[in-house]
């Protein structure tokens, strides 16, 4: 039987039920904070053998409450102890055991999302009994002086915990606030799902060339430098050589290719395109699409944003797509969709999917590549730019976009 902390039936209910049928209970728990149940068993003359790890968050106060309790023996191990299981006995026979993720804490017994298994299988019960005995043999019996020594450590930890909890709360709010849960997400389109694969590939390549890139362009985000590297790989190196790398040689050859790219950039790129990209990102995308400014985005600014995308160059030249982008969508819709794409806390695959497929956010004239470029232009230290050129380049470098 699997025991989880559901609202109607949690681990504490099962432990109470089984404990009330027993006359001996062996508890191995890394962290311990809940003494009331053991105190109750003690008063009902149930023998409890408790083994804990003597480190926070094991509660000094909970151990202190049990220090003089009859029918309770407390032993402890050190930092390495992380076991969580309970064996129940009646008249010398093992009647069942619970083993799983729960510590003997309020969270483990009632509040946390936990997974535990109840078993009556004789072989498992026998194995747990022996394992508990082995742990006890290697443990220490808890003395009053041990608790005296532990008190200051625990109270200092509690003080630090207040600061840590506040920091953790800020992190959780920043990471998960207003984020669509997976069970609420639609079926994500393939191209949107691929962004994560692409992102992982780019990060692997970035690690291979990081030292070279930082030395050559110390003040330019590496994702922007790699975007120019893709241009070199596709439009020059592959065009001249016809070579495609494989998994066997890519990690050795890519740093050499990046050095060749640096040499090519110095000799032929008179406009210093990485520097141009960094300035465009800093002066246009970061400013116009900031949280402070995006709600007042103007037509001319939206036209400049659209025109800066790699994927917009040809359509603008041939069809005046920047004017059509404004005319066919309207500024309220453009502001809403770009704000969602750049600043919402949804996962990137869902944001891309919604800009490509969802009528609520889809923008006419903004093609798939344009959607996947925008976060990279606006937040180039966090997200890579993705477009057809980038996909072709990583394939040439021997990676598959699954």
CSV table of C-alpha atoms in Angstrom, one decimal:
chain,number,residue,atom,x,y,z
A,1,UNK,CA,0.0,0.0,0.0
A,2,UNK,CA,1.3,3.5,-0.9
A,3,UNK,CA,0.7,6.1,1.7
A,4,UNK,CA,0.8,9.8,0.7
A,5,UNK,CA,-0.3,12.8,2.6
A,6,UNK,CA,-3.6,13.3,1.1
A,7,UNK,CA,-6.1,15.7,2.8
A,8,UNK,CA,-8.4,12.8,3.8
A,9,UNK,CA,-5.7,10.3,4.8
A,10,UNK,CA,-2.1,11.1,5.7
A,11,UNK,CA,0.8,9.2,7.1
A,12,UNK,CA,0.1,10.3,10.6
A,13,UNK,CA,-3.3,8.5,10.5
A,14,UNK,CA,-1.7,5.3,9.5
A,15,UNK,CA,1.1,5.5,12.0
A,16,UNK,CA,-1.4,6.2,14.8
A,17,UNK,CA,-3.6,3.3,13.7
A,18,UNK,CA,-0.7,0.8,13.5
A,19,UNK,CA,0.9,2.2,16.7
A,20,UNK,CA,-2.2,1.6,18.7
A,21,UNK,CA,-2.1,-2.1,17.6
A,22,UNK,CA,1.5,-2.5,18.8
A,23,UNK,CA,3.5,-3.0,21.9
A,24,UNK,CA,6.8,-2.0,20.4
A,25,UNK,CA,7.7,0.5,17.7
A,26,UNK,CA,11.2,1.0,16.2
A,27,UNK,CA,11.5,4.4,14.5
A,28,UNK,CA,14.5,5.3,12.3
A,29,UNK,CA,14.2,8.9,11.1
A,30,UNK,CA,16.8,11.4,10.0
A,31,UNK,CA,14.9,14.4,11.2
A,32,UNK,CA,12.6,14.4,14.2
A,33,UNK,CA,10.3,17.2,15.5
A,34,UNK,CA,7.0,15.5,16.6
A,35,UNK,CA,7.1,14.1,20.2
A,36,UNK,CA,3.4,14.1,21.1
A,37,UNK,CA,2.6,10.8,19.5
A,38,UNK,CA,5.6,9.1,21.1
A,39,UNK,CA,4.7,10.6,24.4
A,40,UNK,CA,1.2,9.2,24.1
A,41,UNK,CA,2.5,5.7,23.2
A,42,UNK,CA,4.9,5.9,26.2
A,43,UNK,CA,2.0,6.6,28.5
A,44,UNK,CA,0.2,3.6,27.0
A,45,UNK,CA,3.2,1.4,27.9
A,46,UNK,CA,4.3,0.9,24.3
A,47,UNK,CA,8.0,0.6,24.0
A,48,UNK,CA,9.5,3.1,21.5
A,49,UNK,CA,13.0,2.8,20.2
A,50,UNK,CA,13.8,6.1,18.4
A,51,UNK,CA,16.9,6.6,16.2
A,52,UNK,CA,17.6,10.1,14.9
A,53,UNK,CA,20.3,12.2,13.3
A,54,UNK,CA,21.4,14.7,15.9
A,55,UNK,CA,21.5,17.7,13.6
A,56,UNK,CA,19.0,20.4,12.5
A,57,UNK,CA,16.1,20.3,11.8
A,58,UNK,CA,15.9,17.6,14.5
A,59,UNK,CA,14.3,19.5,17.3
A,60,UNK,CA,16.1,20.0,20.6
A,61,UNK,CA,12.7,20.8,22.3
A,62,UNK,CA,11.1,17.6,21.0
A,63,UNK,CA,14.0,15.4,22.2
A,64,UNK,CA,13.9,17.2,25.6
A,65,UNK,CA,10.2,16.4,26.1
A,66,UNK,CA,11.0,12.7,25.7
A,67,UNK,CA,14.2,12.7,27.9
A,68,UNK,CA,12.4,11.5,31.0
A,69,UNK,CA,9.6,9.5,29.3
A,70,UNK,CA,9.3,5.9,30.3
A,71,UNK,CA,9.4,3.2,27.6
A,72,UNK,CA,11.3,5.5,25.3
A,73,UNK,CA,15.0,4.9,24.3
A,74,UNK,CA,16.6,7.5,22.1
A,75,UNK,CA,19.8,6.9,20.1
A,76,UNK,CA,21.5,9.0,17.5
A,77,UNK,CA,23.8,9.0,14.5
A,78,UNK,CA,25.6,11.8,12.7
A,79,UNK,CA,25.2,13.7,9.4
A,80,UNK,CA,25.4,10.6,7.3
A,81,UNK,CA,22.2,9.1,8.7
A,82,UNK,CA,19.2,9.7,6.4
A,83,UNK,CA,17.0,6.6,6.8
A,84,UNK,CA,13.2,6.8,7.3
A,85,UNK,CA,11.3,3.7,8.3
A,86,UNK,CA,9.1,2.4,11.1
A,87,UNK,CA,8.6,-1.2,12.2
A,88,UNK,CA,5.6,-2.2,14.4
A,89,UNK,CA,5.6,-5.3,16.7
A,90,UNK,CA,3.0,-7.1,18.8
A,91,UNK,CA,3.9,-9.9,21.2
A,92,UNK,CA,7.4,-10.2,19.8
A,93,UNK,CA,6.1,-10.5,16.1
A,94,UNK,CA,6.6,-8.0,13.4
A,95,UNK,CA,3.2,-7.0,12.2
A,96,UNK,CA,4.1,-4.4,9.6
A,97,UNK,CA,6.4,-1.6,8.5
A,98,UNK,CA,6.4,1.7,6.7
A,99,UNK,CA,9.3,2.8,4.7
A,100,UNK,CA,9.6,5.9,2.4
A,101,UNK,CA,10.4,9.5,2.2
A,102,UNK,CA,8.8,10.9,5.4
A,103,UNK,CA,10.8,12.1,8.3
A,104,UNK,CA,9.0,12.0,11.7
A,105,UNK,CA,8.2,15.7,11.4
A,106,UNK,CA,4.9,17.6,10.9
A,107,UNK,CA,5.8,18.0,7.3
A,108,UNK,CA,6.7,14.3,6.8
A,109,UNK,CA,3.6,13.1,8.7
A,110,UNK,CA,1.0,15.5,7.4
A,111,UNK,CA,1.9,18.4,5.2
A,112,UNK,CA,4.6,17.5,2.7
A,113,UNK,CA,4.1,15.7,-0.6
A,114,UNK,CA,5.6,12.3,0.4
A,115,UNK,CA,5.7,8.7,-0.9
A,116,UNK,CA,5.7,5.8,1.6
A,117,UNK,CA,5.0,2.1,1.4
A,118,UNK,CA,3.3,-0.1,4.0
A,119,UNK,CA,4.4,-3.7,3.9
A,120,UNK,CA,3.7,-6.9,5.8
A,121,UNK,CA,6.0,-9.0,3.6
A,122,UNK,CA,8.0,-11.3,6.0
A,123,UNK,CA,11.3,-11.0,4.1
A,124,UNK,CA,11.2,-7.2,4.1
A,125,UNK,CA,10.2,-7.1,7.7
A,126,UNK,CA,13.0,-9.3,8.7
A,127,UNK,CA,15.5,-7.3,6.7
A,128,UNK,CA,14.3,-4.0,8.3
A,129,UNK,CA,14.5,-5.5,11.7
A,130,UNK,CA,18.1,-6.5,11.1
A,131,UNK,CA,18.9,-3.2,9.5
A,132,UNK,CA,17.5,-1.3,12.5
A,133,UNK,CA,19.6,-3.5,14.9
A,134,UNK,CA,22.7,-2.8,12.8
A,135,UNK,CA,22.1,0.9,12.9
A,136,UNK,CA,21.5,0.8,16.7
A,137,UNK,CA,24.8,-1.1,17.2
A,138,UNK,CA,26.6,1.8,15.4
A,139,UNK,CA,24.8,4.6,17.2
A,140,UNK,CA,25.1,6.4,20.5
A,141,UNK,CA,22.6,6.5,23.4
A,142,UNK,CA,21.4,10.0,23.9
A,143,UNK,CA,22.5,11.5,27.2
A,144,UNK,CA,21.3,14.7,28.9
A,145,UNK,CA,24.8,16.2,28.3
A,146,UNK,CA,24.4,15.5,24.6
A,147,UNK,CA,21.2,17.6,24.6
A,148,UNK,CA,22.9,20.3,26.5
A,149,UNK,CA,25.6,20.5,23.8
A,150,UNK,CA,23.0,20.4,21.1
A,151,UNK,CA,20.8,23.2,22.5
A,152,UNK,CA,23.0,26.1,21.4
A,153,UNK,CA,23.6,24.6,17.9
A,154,UNK,CA,19.9,24.2,17.4
A,155,UNK,CA,18.9,27.6,18.6
A,156,UNK,CA,21.6,29.2,16.3
A,157,UNK,CA,20.2,27.2,13.4
A,158,UNK,CA,16.7,28.5,14.2
A,159,UNK,CA,17.9,32.1,14.0
A,160,UNK,CA,19.6,31.4,10.6
A,161,UNK,CA,16.5,29.6,9.4
A,162,UNK,CA,14.3,32.7,9.6
A,163,UNK,CA,16.6,34.4,7.1
A,164,UNK,CA,16.9,31.3,5.0
A,165,UNK,CA,13.1,30.8,4.9
A,166,UNK,CA,12.6,34.4,3.8
A,167,UNK,CA,15.1,34.0,1.1
A,168,UNK,CA,13.5,30.7,0.0
A,169,UNK,CA,10.1,32.4,-0.1
A,170,UNK,CA,11.4,35.1,-2.4
A,171,UNK,CA,13.0,32.5,-4.7
A,172,UNK,CA,9.7,30.5,-4.9
A,173,UNK,CA,7.7,33.6,-5.6
A,174,UNK,CA,10.1,34.7,-8.4
A,175,UNK,CA,10.3,31.2,-9.9
A,176,UNK,CA,6.7,29.9,-9.7
A,177,UNK,CA,4.4,32.8,-9.1
A,178,UNK,CA,1.6,32.9,-11.8
A,179,UNK,CA,3.3,30.0,-13.7
A,180,UNK,CA,1.0,27.7,-15.6
A,181,UNK,CA,1.1,24.2,-14.1
A,182,UNK,CA,1.9,21.3,-16.4
A,183,UNK,CA,-1.6,19.8,-16.1
A,184,UNK,CA,-3.0,23.1,-17.4
A,185,UNK,CA,-0.7,23.4,-20.4
A,186,UNK,CA,-2.0,22.6,-23.9
A,187,UNK,CA,-0.3,20.2,-26.2
A,188,UNK,CA,2.8,22.1,-27.1
A,189,UNK,CA,3.8,22.4,-30.7
A,190,UNK,CA,7.0,20.6,-31.8
A,191,UNK,CA,8.9,23.8,-32.6
A,192,UNK,CA,8.2,25.3,-29.2
A,193,UNK,CA,9.2,22.1,-27.4
A,194,UNK,CA,12.5,22.1,-29.4
A,195,UNK,CA,13.6,25.4,-27.9
A,196,UNK,CA,14.6,23.5,-24.7
A,197,UNK,CA,16.7,21.1,-26.7
A,198,UNK,CA,18.3,24.0,-28.7
A,199,UNK,CA,19.0,25.9,-25.4
A,200,UNK,CA,20.8,22.8,-24.0
A,201,UNK,CA,22.9,22.5,-27.1
A,202,UNK,CA,23.8,26.1,-27.1
A,203,UNK,CA,24.9,26.0,-23.5
A,204,UNK,CA,27.1,23.0,-24.3
A,205,UNK,CA,28.8,24.8,-27.1
A,206,UNK,CA,29.0,28.0,-25.0
A,207,UNK,CA,31.0,26.0,-22.4
A,208,UNK,CA,33.4,24.7,-25.1
A,209,UNK,CA,34.2,28.3,-26.3
A,210,UNK,CA,33.6,30.4,-23.2
A,211,UNK,CA,37.2,31.3,-22.4
A,212,UNK,CA,37.9,32.3,-26.0
A,213,UNK,CA,34.7,34.3,-26.3
A,214,UNK,CA,35.3,36.2,-23.0
A,215,UNK,CA,38.9,37.1,-24.0
A,216,UNK,CA,37.8,38.4,-27.4
A,217,UNK,CA,34.5,40.1,-26.4
A,218,UNK,CA,34.6,40.6,-22.6
A,219,UNK,CA,31.6,42.9,-22.5
A,220,UNK,CA,29.3,41.2,-24.9
A,221,UNK,CA,26.8,38.4,-23.8
A,222,UNK,CA,28.1,35.1,-25.1
A,223,UNK,CA,24.7,34.2,-26.6
A,224,UNK,CA,25.0,37.2,-28.9
A,225,UNK,CA,28.5,36.2,-29.9
A,226,UNK,CA,27.3,32.6,-30.7
A,227,UNK,CA,24.6,34.0,-32.9
A,228,UNK,CA,27.3,35.6,-35.0
A,229,UNK,CA,29.3,32.3,-34.9
A,230,UNK,CA,26.3,30.5,-36.4
A,231,UNK,CA,26.5,33.0,-39.3
A,232,UNK,CA,30.1,32.1,-39.9
A,233,UNK,CA,29.5,28.3,-39.6
A,234,UNK,CA,26.6,28.3,-42.1
A,235,UNK,CA,27.4,31.0,-44.5
A,236,UNK,CA,31.2,30.6,-44.7
A,237,UNK,CA,32.8,27.5,-43.2
A,238,UNK,CA,30.2,24.9,-44.2
A,239,UNK,CA,29.6,26.6,-47.6
A,240,UNK,CA,33.3,26.2,-48.3
A,241,UNK,CA,34.0,22.8,-46.8
A,242,UNK,CA,30.7,20.9,-46.9
A,243,UNK,CA,31.7,19.3,-43.7
A,244,UNK,CA,29.2,18.3,-40.9
A,245,UNK,CA,30.6,17.3,-37.6
A,246,UNK,CA,29.7,14.2,-35.6
A,247,UNK,CA,29.4,13.4,-31.9
A,248,UNK,CA,32.9,11.8,-32.0
A,249,UNK,CA,34.7,15.0,-33.1
A,250,UNK,CA,32.5,18.0,-32.3
A,251,UNK,CA,34.0,18.7,-28.9
A,252,UNK,CA,37.5,18.8,-30.2
A,253,UNK,CA,36.8,20.7,-33.4
A,254,UNK,CA,34.3,23.3,-32.2
A,255,UNK,CA,36.9,25.3,-30.1
A,256,UNK,CA,39.2,25.3,-33.2
A,257,UNK,CA,36.3,26.5,-35.4
A,258,UNK,CA,35.5,29.2,-32.9
A,259,UNK,CA,39.2,30.4,-33.1
A,260,UNK,CA,38.8,30.4,-36.9
A,261,UNK,CA,35.7,32.5,-36.5
A,262,UNK,CA,37.5,35.0,-34.3
A,263,UNK,CA,40.2,35.3,-37.0
A,264,UNK,CA,37.6,35.7,-39.7
A,265,UNK,CA,35.8,38.3,-37.6
A,266,UNK,CA,38.9,40.4,-37.2
A,267,UNK,CA,39.8,40.3,-40.9
A,268,UNK,CA,36.4,40.7,-42.6
A,269,UNK,CA,33.8,41.9,-40.2
A,270,UNK,CA,34.5,45.6,-40.5
A,271,UNK,CA,31.1,46.6,-38.9
A,272,UNK,CA,31.9,44.4,-35.8
A,273,UNK,CA,28.5,42.8,-35.8
A,274,UNK,CA,28.6,41.3,-32.3
A,275,UNK,CA,29.2,44.8,-31.0
A,276,UNK,CA,26.3,46.1,-33.1
A,277,UNK,CA,24.0,43.3,-31.7
A,278,UNK,CA,25.0,44.2,-28.1
A,279,UNK,CA,24.2,47.9,-28.7
A,280,UNK,CA,20.9,47.0,-30.4
A,281,UNK,CA,20.0,44.7,-27.5
A,282,UNK,CA,20.9,47.3,-24.8
A,283,UNK,CA,19.6,50.5,-26.5
A,284,UNK,CA,16.4,49.1,-28.1
A,285,UNK,CA,15.1,45.8,-26.9
A,286,UNK,CA,16.1,46.2,-23.2
A,287,UNK,CA,14.7,49.7,-23.0
A,288,UNK,CA,11.5,49.5,-25.1
A,289,UNK,CA,10.5,46.1,-23.8
A,290,UNK,CA,11.4,46.6,-20.1
A,291,UNK,CA,8.6,46.1,-17.6
A,292,UNK,CA,8.6,49.9,-17.0
A,293,UNK,CA,8.2,50.8,-20.7
A,294,UNK,CA,6.4,48.0,-22.5
A,295,UNK,CA,2.9,49.2,-21.6
A,296,UNK,CA,3.6,52.5,-23.4
A,297,UNK,CA,5.4,51.0,-26.4
A,298,UNK,CA,4.9,53.3,-29.4
A,299,UNK,CA,4.4,52.4,-33.1
A,300,UNK,CA,7.9,53.6,-34.0
A,301,UNK,CA,9.4,51.6,-31.2
A,302,UNK,CA,7.5,48.4,-32.2
A,303,UNK,CA,8.6,49.0,-35.8
A,304,UNK,CA,12.2,49.2,-34.7
A,305,UNK,CA,11.9,46.0,-32.6
A,306,UNK,CA,10.3,44.1,-35.5
A,307,UNK,CA,12.9,45.5,-37.9
A,308,UNK,CA,15.8,44.4,-35.7
A,309,UNK,CA,15.0,40.7,-35.9
A,310,UNK,CA,17.1,38.6,-38.2
A,311,UNK,CA,13.9,36.9,-39.5
A,312,UNK,CA,12.3,40.3,-40.5
A,313,UNK,CA,15.0,41.6,-42.8
A,314,UNK,CA,13.8,40.0,-46.0
A,315,UNK,CA,10.1,40.5,-45.4
A,316,UNK,CA,10.6,44.2,-44.7
A,317,UNK,CA,12.7,44.7,-47.8
A,318,UNK,CA,10.2,42.9,-50.0
A,319,UNK,CA,6.8,43.5,-48.5
A,320,UNK,CA,7.1,46.4,-46.0
A,321,UNK,CA,6.3,43.9,-43.3
A,322,UNK,CA,7.1,46.3,-40.5
A,323,UNK,CA,4.3,48.6,-41.5
A,324,UNK,CA,2.0,45.6,-41.9
A,325,UNK,CA,3.0,44.3,-38.5
A,326,UNK,CA,1.7,47.4,-36.9
A,327,UNK,CA,-1.4,47.8,-39.1
A,328,UNK,CA,-2.6,44.2,-38.9
A,329,UNK,CA,-2.1,43.7,-35.2
A,330,UNK,CA,-2.6,47.1,-33.6
A,331,UNK,CA,-0.6,48.4,-30.7
A,332,UNK,CA,-2.7,47.1,-27.7
A,333,UNK,CA,-2.4,43.6,-29.0
A,334,UNK,CA,1.3,44.0,-29.7
A,335,UNK,CA,2.0,45.3,-26.2
A,336,UNK,CA,-0.1,42.5,-24.6
A,337,UNK,CA,1.6,39.7,-26.6
A,338,UNK,CA,5.2,41.0,-26.2
A,339,UNK,CA,4.6,41.6,-22.5
A,340,UNK,CA,3.5,38.0,-22.1
A,341,UNK,CA,6.4,36.6,-24.1
A,342,UNK,CA,9.1,38.7,-22.4
A,343,UNK,CA,7.8,39.1,-18.8
A,344,UNK,CA,5.3,36.4,-17.9
A,345,UNK,CA,6.5,33.6,-15.6
A,346,UNK,CA,5.3,30.8,-17.9
A,347,UNK,CA,7.7,28.2,-19.1
A,348,UNK,CA,9.4,29.1,-22.4
A,349,UNK,CA,7.9,26.4,-24.4
A,350,UNK,CA,4.4,27.5,-23.5
A,351,UNK,CA,5.2,31.2,-24.2
A,352,UNK,CA,6.6,30.3,-27.6
A,353,UNK,CA,3.6,28.0,-28.3
A,354,UNK,CA,1.1,30.7,-27.4
A,355,UNK,CA,2.8,33.3,-29.6
A,356,UNK,CA,2.8,30.8,-32.5
A,357,UNK,CA,-0.6,29.1,-32.1
A,358,UNK,CA,-2.9,30.7,-29.5
A,359,UNK,CA,-5.2,33.3,-31.0
A,360,UNK,CA,-5.1,35.3,-27.8
A,361,UNK,CA,-1.4,36.1,-28.3
A,362,UNK,CA,-0.4,35.2,-31.9
A,363,UNK,CA,0.8,38.3,-33.9
A,364,UNK,CA,0.5,38.5,-37.6
A,365,UNK,CA,3.8,38.9,-39.5
A,366,UNK,CA,5.8,37.7,-36.5
A,367,UNK,CA,7.1,34.3,-37.8
A,368,UNK,CA,8.2,31.4,-35.6
A,369,UNK,CA,11.9,32.5,-35.8
A,370,UNK,CA,10.9,36.0,-34.7
A,371,UNK,CA,9.1,34.7,-31.7
A,372,UNK,CA,12.1,32.7,-30.6
A,373,UNK,CA,14.5,35.6,-31.2
A,374,UNK,CA,12.8,38.2,-29.0
A,375,UNK,CA,13.7,36.9,-25.5
A,376,UNK,CA,17.3,36.5,-26.7
A,377,UNK,CA,17.5,40.1,-27.9
A,378,UNK,CA,15.8,41.5,-24.8
A,379,UNK,CA,17.6,39.3,-22.2
A,380,UNK,CA,20.8,38.1,-23.9
A,381,UNK,CA,22.4,36.9,-20.7
A,382,UNK,CA,19.5,34.5,-20.0
A,383,UNK,CA,18.3,33.2,-23.4
A,384,UNK,CA,19.8,32.3,-26.7
A,385,UNK,CA,18.4,33.6,-30.0
A,386,UNK,CA,16.9,30.9,-32.1
A,387,UNK,CA,16.1,31.0,-35.8
A,388,UNK,CA,16.5,28.9,-38.9
A,389,UNK,CA,20.2,30.0,-39.3
A,390,UNK,CA,20.9,28.9,-35.7
A,391,UNK,CA,19.1,25.5,-36.2
A,392,UNK,CA,21.2,24.9,-39.4
A,393,UNK,CA,24.4,25.8,-37.6
A,394,UNK,CA,24.0,23.5,-34.7
A,395,UNK,CA,23.1,20.6,-37.1
A,396,UNK,CA,26.3,21.4,-39.0
A,397,UNK,CA,28.1,21.2,-35.7
A,398,UNK,CA,26.8,17.6,-35.2
A,399,UNK,CA,23.8,18.1,-32.9
A,400,UNK,CA,20.3,16.8,-33.5
A,401,UNK,CA,17.2,18.9,-32.6
A,402,UNK,CA,14.8,16.2,-31.4
